[in-house]
CSV table of C-alpha atoms and ligand atoms in Angstrom, one decimal:
chain,number,residue,atom,x,y,z
A,1,MET,CA,-39.5,-0.8,5.2
A,2,LYS,CA,-38.4,0.0,8.7
A,3,ILE,CA,-34.6,-0.1,8.9
A,4,CYS,CA,-32.0,0.4,11.6
A,5,VAL,CA,-28.4,1.3,10.8
A,6,VAL,CA,-25.8,0.9,13.4
A,7,GLY,CA,-22.8,3.3,13.0
A,8,THR,CA,-23.0,6.7,11.3
A,9,GLY,CA,-19.5,6.9,9.7
A,10,TYR,CA,-18.9,7.2,6.0
A,11,VAL,CA,-20.7,3.9,5.2
A,12,GLY,CA,-23.5,3.9,7.9
A,13,LEU,CA,-24.5,7.5,7.4
A,14,VAL,CA,-24.5,7.4,3.6
A,15,THR,CA,-26.4,4.1,3.6
A,16,GLY,CA,-29.0,5.3,6.1
A,17,VAL,CA,-29.6,8.6,4.2
A,18,CYS,CA,-29.9,6.8,0.9
A,19,PHE,CA,-32.3,4.2,2.2
A,20,ALA,CA,-34.4,7.1,3.5
A,21,GLU,CA,-34.2,8.8,0.2
A,22,LYS,CA,-35.7,5.7,-1.4
A,23,GLY,CA,-38.7,6.0,0.9
A,24,HIS,CA,-37.7,3.7,3.8
A,25,GLU,CA,-38.2,4.6,7.4
A,26,VAL,CA,-34.6,4.7,8.8
A,27,ARG,CA,-33.2,5.1,12.3
A,28,CYS,CA,-29.5,5.4,12.6
A,29,MET,CA,-27.8,4.6,15.8
A,30,ASP,CA,-24.3,5.6,17.0
A,31,ILE,CA,-22.6,5.5,20.4
A,32,ASP,CA,-21.0,8.9,19.7
A,33,GLU,CA,-23.5,11.2,21.3
A,34,GLU,CA,-21.9,14.4,19.9
A,35,ARG,CA,-22.2,13.0,16.4
A,36,VAL,CA,-25.8,12.0,17.0
A,37,ALA,CA,-26.6,15.5,18.3
A,38,LYS,CA,-25.0,17.0,15.2
A,39,LEU,CA,-26.9,14.7,12.9
A,40,LYS,CA,-30.2,15.5,14.6
A,41,ARG,CA,-29.6,19.2,13.8
A,42,GLY,CA,-29.1,18.2,10.1
A,43,GLU,CA,-25.3,18.7,10.2
A,44,SER,CA,-23.2,16.1,8.5
A,45,PRO,CA,-20.1,15.2,10.6
A,46,ILE,CA,-18.2,14.1,7.4
A,47,TYR,CA,-17.5,15.8,4.1
A,48,GLU,CA,-19.2,13.9,1.3
A,49,PRO,CA,-20.6,15.7,-1.8
A,50,GLY,CA,-24.4,15.9,-1.8
A,51,LEU,CA,-24.8,14.2,1.6
A,52,GLY,CA,-25.8,17.3,3.7
A,53,GLU,CA,-28.7,18.2,1.4
A,54,LEU,CA,-30.1,14.6,1.4
A,55,LEU,CA,-29.6,14.4,5.1
A,56,ARG,CA,-31.6,17.5,5.8
A,57,ALA,CA,-34.3,16.7,3.2
A,58,ASN,CA,-35.0,13.3,4.7
A,59,LEU,CA,-34.9,14.5,8.3
A,60,GLU,CA,-37.5,17.1,7.4
A,61,ALA,CA,-39.6,14.5,5.6
A,62,GLY,CA,-39.6,12.5,8.8
A,63,ARG,CA,-38.1,9.4,7.1
A,64,LEU,CA,-34.7,9.6,8.9
A,65,GLY,CA,-33.9,9.8,12.5
A,66,PHE,CA,-30.8,9.5,14.8
A,67,SER,CA,-30.4,8.1,18.2
A,68,SER,CA,-27.7,6.9,20.6
A,69,SER,CA,-30.2,4.3,22.0
A,70,MET,CA,-30.2,0.9,20.3
A,71,LYS,CA,-33.6,0.2,21.9
A,72,GLU,CA,-35.1,3.2,20.3
A,73,ALA,CA,-33.4,2.8,16.9
A,74,ILE,CA,-34.1,-0.9,16.4
A,75,GLU,CA,-37.8,-0.9,17.6
A,76,GLY,CA,-40.0,-2.4,14.8
A,77,ALA,CA,-37.1,-2.7,12.3
A,78,ARG,CA,-37.2,-5.5,9.8
A,79,LEU,CA,-33.5,-5.1,8.9
A,80,CYS,CA,-30.7,-4.0,11.1
A,81,PHE,CA,-27.4,-3.0,9.4
A,82,ILE,CA,-24.1,-3.1,11.2
A,83,ALA,CA,-21.9,-0.4,9.6
A,84,VAL,CA,-19.4,0.2,12.4
A,85,GLY,CA,-15.6,0.4,11.9
A,86,THR,CA,-13.3,-2.5,11.5
A,87,PRO,CA,-9.9,-0.8,11.9
A,88,PRO,CA,-6.7,-2.7,11.8
A,89,ALA,CA,-5.6,-4.4,15.0
A,90,GLY,CA,-1.9,-4.1,15.8
A,91,ASP,CA,-1.1,-7.4,14.0
A,92,GLY,CA,-2.9,-6.5,10.8
A,93,LYS,CA,-6.0,-8.4,11.4
A,94,ALA,CA,-9.4,-6.6,11.4
A,95,ASP,CA,-10.3,-5.5,14.9
A,96,LEU,CA,-13.8,-6.7,15.4
A,97,ALA,CA,-14.4,-4.9,18.8
A,98,GLN,CA,-16.9,-2.4,17.4
A,99,VAL,CA,-18.8,-5.1,15.5
A,100,LEU,CA,-19.0,-7.4,18.5
A,101,ALA,CA,-20.1,-4.5,20.8
A,102,ALA,CA,-22.8,-3.5,18.3
A,103,ALA,CA,-23.9,-7.2,18.0
A,104,ASP,CA,-24.2,-7.5,21.8
A,105,GLU,CA,-26.3,-4.4,22.0
A,106,ILE,CA,-28.5,-5.5,19.1
A,107,ALA,CA,-29.0,-8.9,20.8
A,108,GLU,CA,-30.4,-7.0,23.9
A,109,HIS,CA,-33.1,-5.3,21.9
A,110,ILE,CA,-33.8,-7.2,18.7
A,111,GLY,CA,-37.3,-8.4,18.0
A,112,PRO,CA,-38.3,-11.6,16.3
A,113,GLU,CA,-39.2,-9.8,13.0
A,114,CYS,CA,-35.7,-8.3,12.4
A,115,ARG,CA,-32.8,-9.7,10.4
A,116,ILE,CA,-29.2,-8.6,10.9
A,117,VAL,CA,-27.1,-7.5,7.9
A,118,VAL,CA,-23.3,-6.9,8.2
A,119,LYS,CA,-22.2,-4.0,6.0
A,120,SER,CA,-18.9,-3.6,7.7
A,121,THR,CA,-15.9,-5.2,6.0
A,122,VAL,CA,-15.3,-8.3,8.1
A,123,PRO,CA,-13.2,-11.5,7.9
A,124,VAL,CA,-14.7,-14.7,6.6
A,125,GLY,CA,-16.6,-16.5,9.3
A,126,THR,CA,-17.7,-13.3,11.1
A,127,GLY,CA,-21.3,-13.9,10.3
A,128,THR,CA,-21.2,-17.4,11.9
A,129,LEU,CA,-19.4,-15.9,14.9
A,130,LEU,CA,-22.0,-13.2,15.4
A,131,CYS,CA,-24.8,-15.7,15.0
A,132,ARG,CA,-23.4,-17.9,17.8
A,133,ARG,CA,-22.8,-14.9,20.0
A,134,ILE,CA,-26.3,-13.3,19.5
A,135,ARG,CA,-28.0,-16.7,19.9
A,136,ARG,CA,-26.4,-17.0,23.3
A,137,HIS,CA,-27.7,-13.5,24.3
A,138,LEU,CA,-31.2,-14.4,23.0
A,139,SER,CA,-31.3,-17.6,24.9
A,140,GLU,CA,-30.5,-15.6,28.1
A,141,ARG,CA,-33.4,-13.4,27.2
A,142,GLY,CA,-35.6,-16.6,26.9
A,143,LEU,CA,-35.9,-16.1,23.1
A,144,LYS,CA,-34.7,-19.5,22.0
A,145,ASN,CA,-36.9,-20.0,19.0
A,146,ILE,CA,-36.1,-16.8,17.2
A,147,ASP,CA,-35.2,-17.2,13.5
A,148,LEU,CA,-31.7,-15.8,13.4
A,149,GLU,CA,-29.7,-15.3,10.3
A,150,ILE,CA,-26.8,-12.9,9.7
A,151,ILE,CA,-26.7,-11.6,6.1
A,152,SER,CA,-23.5,-10.3,4.6
A,153,ASN,CA,-23.9,-7.2,2.4
A,154,PRO,CA,-20.5,-5.7,1.9
A,155,GLU,CA,-20.3,-2.1,0.8
A,156,PHE,CA,-18.4,-0.9,-2.3
A,157,LEU,CA,-19.0,2.9,-2.2
A,158,LYS,CA,-16.1,5.2,-2.9
A,159,GLU,CA,-15.4,8.1,-0.6
A,160,GLY,CA,-15.9,11.4,-2.5
A,161,MET,CA,-18.6,9.7,-4.6
A,162,ALA,CA,-20.3,7.9,-1.8
A,163,VAL,CA,-23.9,9.2,-2.3
A,164,ARG,CA,-23.9,8.5,-6.0
A,165,ASP,CA,-22.4,5.1,-5.5
A,166,CYS,CA,-24.9,4.2,-2.9
A,167,LEU,CA,-27.9,5.4,-4.9
A,168,HIS,CA,-26.6,3.8,-8.1
A,169,PRO,CA,-24.4,0.9,-7.2
A,170,GLU,CA,-22.6,-1.1,-9.9
A,171,ARG,CA,-23.7,-4.3,-8.1
A,172,VAL,CA,-25.1,-5.3,-4.8
A,173,VAL,CA,-23.5,-8.4,-3.2
A,174,VAL,CA,-25.7,-10.3,-0.8
A,175,GLY,CA,-24.5,-13.4,1.2
A,176,ALA,CA,-27.5,-15.1,2.6
A,177,SER,CA,-28.5,-18.7,3.5
A,178,SER,CA,-32.3,-18.6,3.4
A,179,ASP,CA,-34.9,-17.7,0.7
A,180,ALA,CA,-36.6,-15.4,3.2
A,181,ALA,CA,-33.4,-13.4,3.7
A,182,ARG,CA,-32.7,-13.3,-0.1
A,183,SER,CA,-36.2,-12.0,-0.9
A,184,LEU,CA,-36.0,-9.3,1.8
A,185,MET,CA,-32.8,-8.1,0.5
A,186,ARG,CA,-34.2,-8.2,-3.1
A,187,GLU,CA,-37.1,-6.1,-1.9
A,188,LEU,CA,-34.8,-3.5,-0.4
A,189,TYR,CA,-32.5,-3.2,-3.3
A,190,SER,CA,-35.0,-3.5,-6.1
A,191,SER,CA,-35.4,0.3,-6.1
A,192,PHE,CA,-31.6,0.8,-6.4
A,193,VAL,CA,-30.5,-1.7,-9.1
A,194,PRO,CA,-32.1,-4.1,-11.7
A,195,GLU,CA,-32.5,-7.6,-10.4
A,196,GLU,CA,-29.5,-9.0,-12.3
A,197,LYS,CA,-27.2,-6.6,-10.5
A,198,ILE,CA,-28.1,-8.1,-7.1
A,199,LEU,CA,-25.6,-10.9,-6.8
A,200,MET,CA,-26.8,-13.6,-4.4
A,201,MET,CA,-24.2,-15.9,-2.9
A,202,ASP,CA,-23.3,-17.7,0.3
A,203,PRO,CA,-22.1,-15.5,3.2
A,204,ALA,CA,-18.4,-16.6,3.1
A,205,SER,CA,-18.2,-15.7,-0.6
A,206,ALA,CA,-19.7,-12.3,0.0
A,207,GLU,CA,-17.3,-11.6,2.9
A,208,ILE,CA,-14.3,-12.6,0.7
A,209,THR,CA,-15.6,-10.6,-2.3
A,210,LYS,CA,-15.1,-7.4,-0.5
A,211,TYR,CA,-11.5,-8.1,0.4
A,212,ALA,CA,-10.8,-9.5,-3.1
A,213,ALA,CA,-12.2,-6.3,-4.7
A,214,ASN,CA,-10.1,-4.0,-2.6
A,215,ALA,CA,-7.0,-6.1,-2.9
A,216,MET,CA,-7.4,-6.3,-6.7
A,217,LEU,CA,-7.6,-2.5,-7.0
A,218,ALA,CA,-4.7,-2.0,-4.6
A,219,ALA,CA,-2.7,-4.5,-6.6
A,220,ARG,CA,-3.2,-2.4,-9.8
A,221,ILE,CA,-1.9,0.7,-8.0
A,222,SER,CA,1.1,-1.1,-6.5
A,223,PHE,CA,1.9,-2.7,-9.8
A,224,MET,CA,2.0,0.6,-11.6
A,225,ASN,CA,4.1,2.1,-8.8
A,226,GLU,CA,6.6,-0.7,-9.3
A,227,ILE,CA,6.6,-0.2,-13.0
A,228,ALA,CA,7.1,3.6,-12.4
A,229,GLN,CA,10.3,2.8,-10.4
A,230,LEU,CA,11.5,0.8,-13.3
A,231,CYS,CA,10.6,3.6,-15.7
A,232,ASP,CA,12.7,6.0,-13.6
A,233,LYS,CA,15.7,3.6,-13.7
A,234,VAL,CA,15.6,3.0,-17.5
A,235,GLY,CA,14.5,6.4,-18.7
A,236,ALA,CA,10.9,5.4,-19.7
A,237,ASP,CA,7.7,7.3,-19.1
A,238,VAL,CA,5.1,5.6,-17.0
A,239,LEU,CA,2.2,7.6,-18.5
A,240,SER,CA,3.1,6.3,-22.0
A,241,VAL,CA,3.3,2.8,-20.5
A,242,LYS,CA,-0.1,3.2,-18.9
A,243,GLU,CA,-1.6,4.4,-22.2
A,244,GLY,CA,0.0,1.4,-23.9
A,245,ILE,CA,-1.5,-1.1,-21.6
A,246,ALA,CA,-4.8,0.5,-20.8
A,247,SER,CA,-5.9,0.3,-24.5
A,248,ASP,CA,-6.0,-3.5,-24.0
A,249,ARG,CA,-9.6,-4.2,-23.0
A,250,ARG,CA,-8.5,-7.0,-20.9
A,251,ILE,CA,-6.5,-4.6,-18.8
A,252,GLY,CA,-8.7,-1.4,-18.9
A,253,LYS,CA,-7.7,2.1,-17.8
A,254,TYR,CA,-8.8,2.3,-14.2
A,255,PHE,CA,-6.5,2.3,-11.1
A,256,LEU,CA,-3.4,2.4,-13.2
A,257,ASN,CA,-2.0,5.8,-12.0
A,258,ALA,CA,1.4,5.7,-10.5
A,259,GLY,CA,1.8,8.1,-7.6
A,260,CYS,CA,2.8,8.5,-4.0
A,261,GLY,CA,0.9,5.4,-2.7
A,262,TYR,CA,-2.6,4.5,-1.8
A,263,GLY,CA,-4.1,5.4,1.6
A,264,GLY,CA,-7.6,5.6,3.0
A,265,SER,CA,-9.6,3.7,5.5
A,266,CYS,CA,-10.0,0.6,3.3
A,267,PHE,CA,-7.2,-0.5,0.9
A,268,PRO,CA,-4.3,-0.5,3.5
A,269,LYS,CA,-6.2,-2.3,6.2
A,270,ASP,CA,-8.1,-4.6,3.9
A,271,VAL,CA,-5.0,-5.9,2.1
A,272,GLU,CA,-3.3,-6.5,5.4
A,273,ALA,CA,-6.4,-8.2,6.8
A,274,LEU,CA,-6.7,-10.4,3.7
A,275,CYS,CA,-3.1,-11.5,4.3
A,276,CYS,CA,-4.0,-12.4,7.9
A,277,ILE,CA,-7.1,-14.3,6.8
A,278,GLY,CA,-5.0,-16.3,4.3
A,279,GLU,CA,-2.3,-17.0,6.8
A,280,SER,CA,-4.8,-18.2,9.3
A,281,GLN,CA,-5.6,-20.9,6.7
A,282,GLY,CA,-2.0,-21.8,6.1
A,283,LEU,CA,-1.5,-19.7,3.0
A,284,ASP,CA,1.3,-17.3,2.7
A,285,MET,CA,-0.6,-14.8,0.5
A,286,THR,CA,2.5,-13.9,-1.5
A,287,LEU,CA,0.8,-11.5,-3.9
A,288,ALA,CA,-1.3,-9.5,-1.4
A,289,SER,CA,1.7,-9.2,0.9
A,290,ALA,CA,3.8,-7.8,-1.9
A,291,VAL,CA,1.0,-5.3,-2.8
A,292,ALA,CA,1.1,-3.9,0.8
A,293,LYS,CA,4.9,-3.9,0.9
A,294,VAL,CA,5.2,-2.0,-2.4
A,295,ASN,CA,2.7,0.6,-1.1
A,296,ARG,CA,4.5,1.1,2.2
A,297,LYS,CA,7.7,1.9,0.3
A,298,GLN,CA,5.9,4.1,-2.2
A,299,LYS,CA,4.5,6.3,0.5
A,300,GLU,CA,8.1,7.3,1.4
A,301,ARG,CA,8.9,8.1,-2.2
A,302,LEU,CA,8.2,11.8,-2.2
A,303,HIS,CA,10.2,12.2,1.1
A,304,MET,CA,13.1,10.3,-0.4
A,305,MET,CA,13.0,12.4,-3.6
A,306,MET,CA,13.1,15.6,-1.5
A,307,ARG,CA,16.0,14.2,0.5
A,308,ALA,CA,17.8,13.5,-2.7
A,309,ARG,CA,17.4,17.2,-3.7
A,310,PHE,CA,17.8,19.0,-0.3
A,311,GLY,CA,19.8,16.4,1.8
A,312,SER,CA,18.5,14.8,5.0
A,313,ASP,CA,19.0,18.0,6.9
A,314,MET,CA,16.1,20.2,5.7
A,315,GLU,CA,16.6,23.0,8.2
A,316,GLY,CA,15.5,26.2,6.5
A,317,VAL,CA,13.5,24.5,3.7
A,318,CYS,CA,9.9,25.6,3.6
A,319,ALA,CA,7.8,22.9,1.9
A,320,ALA,CA,4.3,23.8,0.7
A,321,VAL,CA,2.2,20.6,0.8
A,322,MET,CA,-0.7,20.6,-1.7
A,323,GLY,CA,-3.4,18.3,-0.4
A,324,LEU,CA,-3.7,16.2,2.7
A,325,ALA,CA,-6.7,13.9,2.3
A,326,PHE,CA,-5.9,10.4,1.0
A,327,LYS,CA,-7.7,11.3,-2.2
A,328,PRO,CA,-9.7,14.2,-3.6
A,329,GLY,CA,-13.4,14.6,-2.7
A,330,THR,CA,-13.0,13.5,0.9
A,331,ASP,CA,-11.8,14.8,4.3
A,332,ASP,CA,-10.7,11.3,5.3
A,333,MET,CA,-7.1,11.3,6.5
A,334,ARG,CA,-6.8,7.7,7.4
A,335,GLU,CA,-3.5,6.3,6.2
A,336,ALA,CA,-3.0,9.3,3.9
A,337,PRO,CA,0.4,9.5,2.2
A,338,SER,CA,0.6,13.1,3.3
A,339,LEU,CA,1.0,11.9,6.9
A,340,THR,CA,4.1,9.8,6.0
A,341,LEU,CA,5.5,12.6,4.0
A,342,ILE,CA,4.9,15.4,6.5
A,343,ARG,CA,6.1,13.5,9.5
A,344,GLY,CA,9.3,12.7,7.6
A,345,LEU,CA,9.9,16.3,6.6
A,346,VAL,CA,9.3,17.6,10.1
A,347,ASN,CA,11.8,15.1,11.4
A,348,ASP,CA,14.3,16.3,8.9
A,349,GLY,CA,13.9,19.9,10.2
A,350,ALA,CA,11.8,21.3,7.3
A,351,LYS,CA,9.2,23.9,7.8
A,352,VAL,CA,5.9,22.5,6.6
A,353,ARG,CA,2.9,24.5,5.4
A,354,ALA,CA,-0.1,22.6,4.1
A,355,TYR,CA,-3.3,23.3,2.3
A,356,ASP,CA,-6.3,21.1,1.7
A,357,PRO,CA,-9.7,22.3,0.5
A,358,VAL,CA,-11.6,20.2,3.1
A,359,ALA,CA,-9.3,18.0,5.2
A,360,GLU,CA,-7.6,20.6,7.4
A,361,GLY,CA,-9.7,19.9,10.4
A,362,ALA,CA,-9.1,16.2,10.3
A,363,ALA,CA,-5.4,16.7,9.5
A,364,ARG,CA,-4.8,19.1,12.4
A,365,ARG,CA,-5.5,16.3,14.9
A,366,LEU,CA,-2.9,14.0,13.3
A,367,LEU,CA,0.0,16.2,12.2
A,368,PRO,CA,2.9,17.6,14.3
A,369,ALA,CA,2.0,20.9,16.0
A,370,SER,CA,4.7,22.7,14.0
A,371,VAL,CA,2.8,22.3,10.7
A,372,ARG,CA,1.1,25.5,9.6
A,373,PHE,CA,-2.1,25.5,7.5
A,374,ALA,CA,-2.8,27.9,4.6
A,375,GLY,CA,-6.4,29.0,3.7
A,376,ASN,CA,-5.7,28.9,0.0
A,377,LEU,CA,-3.1,28.0,-2.6
A,378,ARG,CA,-1.8,31.6,-2.9
A,379,GLU,CA,-1.1,31.7,0.8
A,380,LEU,CA,0.4,28.2,0.7
A,381,LEU,CA,2.9,28.9,-2.0
A,382,GLU,CA,4.0,32.4,-0.9
A,383,GLY,CA,7.7,32.3,-0.1
A,384,ALA,CA,7.9,28.5,-0.2
A,385,ASP,CA,11.1,26.7,-1.4
A,386,CYS,CA,9.1,23.9,-3.0
A,387,ALA,CA,5.6,22.8,-3.7
A,388,VAL,CA,4.7,19.1,-3.1
A,389,VAL,CA,1.6,17.7,-4.8
A,390,VAL,CA,0.2,14.9,-2.7
A,391,THR,CA,-3.6,14.9,-3.4
A,392,GLU,CA,-4.9,15.4,-6.9
A,393,TRP,CA,-7.7,17.9,-6.0
A,394,PRO,CA,-9.1,19.3,-9.3
A,395,GLU,CA,-8.2,22.9,-8.3
A,396,PHE,CA,-4.5,21.9,-8.3
A,397,GLY,CA,-4.8,21.0,-12.0
A,398,GLU,CA,-5.9,24.5,-12.8
A,399,ILE,CA,-3.2,26.3,-10.9
A,400,ASP,CA,-1.5,29.3,-12.6
A,401,TRP,CA,2.1,28.1,-12.1
A,402,GLU,CA,3.6,31.2,-13.6
A,403,ALA,CA,2.0,33.3,-10.8
A,404,ALA,CA,2.7,30.6,-8.3
A,405,GLY,CA,6.4,30.5,-9.3
A,406,ALA,CA,6.6,34.3,-8.9
A,407,ALA,CA,5.4,34.0,-5.4
A,408,MET,CA,7.7,31.2,-4.3
A,409,ARG,CA,11.2,31.7,-3.0
A,410,ARG,CA,12.5,28.8,-5.1
A,411,LYS,CA,10.7,27.4,-8.1
A,412,ILE,CA,10.8,23.7,-7.3
A,413,VAL,CA,7.9,21.2,-7.6
A,414,PHE,CA,7.7,17.6,-6.5
A,415,ASP,CA,4.6,16.2,-8.1
A,416,GLY,CA,3.5,13.0,-6.3
A,417,ARG,CA,0.5,12.6,-8.7
A,418,ASN,CA,1.9,13.4,-12.1
A,419,LEU,CA,-0.5,16.3,-12.3
A,420,CYS,CA,1.6,18.8,-14.2
A,421,ASP,CA,3.0,18.9,-17.7
A,422,PRO,CA,6.8,18.6,-17.4
A,423,GLU,CA,7.5,20.5,-20.5
A,424,LYS,CA,5.3,23.5,-19.4
A,425,MET,CA,6.9,23.4,-16.0
A,426,LYS,CA,10.4,23.5,-17.4
A,427,ALA,CA,9.4,26.3,-19.8
A,428,LEU,CA,8.3,28.3,-16.8
A,429,GLY,CA,11.7,27.8,-15.2
A,430,PHE,CA,10.7,25.2,-12.6
A,431,GLU,CA,12.8,22.4,-11.3
A,432,TYR,CA,10.2,19.7,-11.7
A,433,TYR,CA,10.3,16.2,-10.3
A,434,CYS,CA,7.6,13.5,-10.6
A,435,ILE,CA,6.9,9.8,-10.4
A,436,GLY,CA,8.1,7.3,-13.1
A,437,ARG,CA,8.8,9.9,-15.8
A,438,ASN,CA,12.5,10.0,-15.7
A,439,MET,CA,12.5,13.3,-13.7
A,440,LEU,CA,14.2,12.6,-10.5
A,441,PRO,CA,16.5,14.8,-8.5
B,501,NAD,P1,-16.1,5.1,10.5
B,501,NAD,O1,-15.0,4.8,11.4
B,501,NAD,O2,-16.2,6.3,9.7
B,501,NAD,O3,-17.5,5.0,11.3
B,501,NAD,C1,-17.8,4.0,12.3
B,501,NAD,C2,-19.0,4.6,13.1
B,501,NAD,O4,-19.4,3.6,14.0
B,501,NAD,C3,-18.5,5.8,14.0
B,501,NAD,O5,-19.4,6.9,13.9
B,501,NAD,C4,-18.5,5.1,15.5
B,501,NAD,O6,-18.9,6.1,16.5
B,501,NAD,C5,-19.6,4.1,15.3
B,501,NAD,N1,-19.6,3.0,16.3
B,501,NAD,C6,-18.5,2.4,16.8
B,501,NAD,N2,-18.9,1.4,17.6
B,501,NAD,C7,-20.2,1.5,17.7
B,501,NAD,C8,-21.2,0.7,18.4
B,501,NAD,N3,-20.9,-0.3,19.2
B,501,NAD,N4,-22.5,1.0,18.2
B,501,NAD,C9,-22.9,2.0,17.4
B,501,NAD,N5,-22.0,2.8,16.7
B,501,NAD,C10,-20.7,2.5,16.8
B,501,NAD,O7,-16.2,3.8,9.5
B,501,NAD,P2,-16.6,3.7,8.0
B,501,NAD,O8,-15.5,4.3,7.2
B,501,NAD,O9,-18.0,4.1,7.8
B,501,NAD,O10,-16.5,2.1,7.8
B,501,NAD,C11,-17.4,1.2,8.3
B,501,NAD,C12,-17.2,-0.1,7.7
B,501,NAD,O11,-17.4,-0.1,6.3
B,501,NAD,C13,-15.7,-0.6,7.9
B,501,NAD,O12,-15.8,-2.0,8.1
B,501,NAD,C14,-15.1,-0.3,6.6
B,501,NAD,O13,-14.0,-1.2,6.3
B,501,NAD,C15,-16.3,-0.5,5.6
B,501,NAD,N6,-16.2,0.2,4.4
B,501,NAD,C16,-15.8,1.5,4.4
B,501,NAD,C17,-15.8,2.3,3.2
B,501,NAD,C18,-15.3,3.7,3.2
B,501,NAD,O14,-15.1,4.2,2.1
B,501,NAD,N7,-15.1,4.3,4.3
B,501,NAD,C19,-16.2,1.6,2.0
B,501,NAD,C20,-16.6,0.3,2.0
B,501,NAD,C21,-16.6,-0.4,3.2
């Protein structure tokens, strides 16, 4: 099937590459010409395990192409996916500017045989809004009788595992109104998942499903972060509590780790946007608002713990920040807890040194100029007054703390991801602080 994908970010690029991998003829379009040039050379502009190899293989096989021209990319396509960004607007709502711009451009060049699919995360009713908007354009082009339907197909991939998730999704959600659209989407996804995993519903339900999924996952994290605060107050251990509740099948074990808050390009903005969608319907979205509120506070937790240890004047304190990306496996820095922490430390006068296996490039653009970057863990910890674990990269779990402690000026660790064994750290002579385990300064 000939497919056009608009937007080559984490979602658009991975989706386009995976459709090509399944044998479809894919043209990806982006307004960022530098990005397109890079992609044409087979270079991935983002870090995502396995993506580079698949990108190059499908380029070479001639199934995948990139363009900054919509006319070129959409020509002959049967499906056109919109996968552009929907960042938060100042008021928390999803900013639809990229989606509307993409839709306008699509309307200029779309042919009668093509259906539009929205993969971007968008508020309920966006499909209807786009339909009206595109129909207006089409009627200006004299194409009044075109069969226009906007299909909703929200994406659930996880950064860091995006290729695997895209090739082997747990489910595919499709919001469509006509049999023709449903059968086209079934045809596309039949090589990805068995039929029963393609969940057909109306477009509004599909749009809400995406927000509900992210808000539910975010709620589990915020809930455990709140429980962790309580554990710290009463001398309990949040890891034992987690084990105690996760063994209940109704609860399960995923997304129950207390830590220094969730970040990323999705949870923070989607929870806020869900609140706005509810409020626009006269609901006060008590629970979703609380999830966001708990998280905003949790992102300040490490900084507050460090203040409790060093005071609010951190002149002369050299903090070694372990991990910058919002989670392991990605270079995505959007809303990363490391940003809140480092900005706070720099404001308090601390000297900040940071290391991340892949996110340094993205982080440099967002962090204060005074932040120094280390090329590896040894360089990071050399002479530091404290180590601060922010992202749980697997290599941080294997660190030789004895050697690290010998290289540090002071043996102090703030563990924002509960990565270390407190007993071992104490035995090695560390002052060790973590989240919800009754180990606070
Ligand atoms: P992104 O910001 O990484 O990428 C967006 C891309 O779209 C950029 O390359 C940009 O240049 C391009 N673009 C912007 N306007 C355009 C236009 N008018 N025409 C063509 N290209 C245009 O975004 P992302 O992280 O890939 O997210 C895309 C959407 O998918 C968002 O709605 C997001 O909420 C949703 N989503 C993201 C993830 C994730 O893990 N990142 C997961 C599921 C869903």
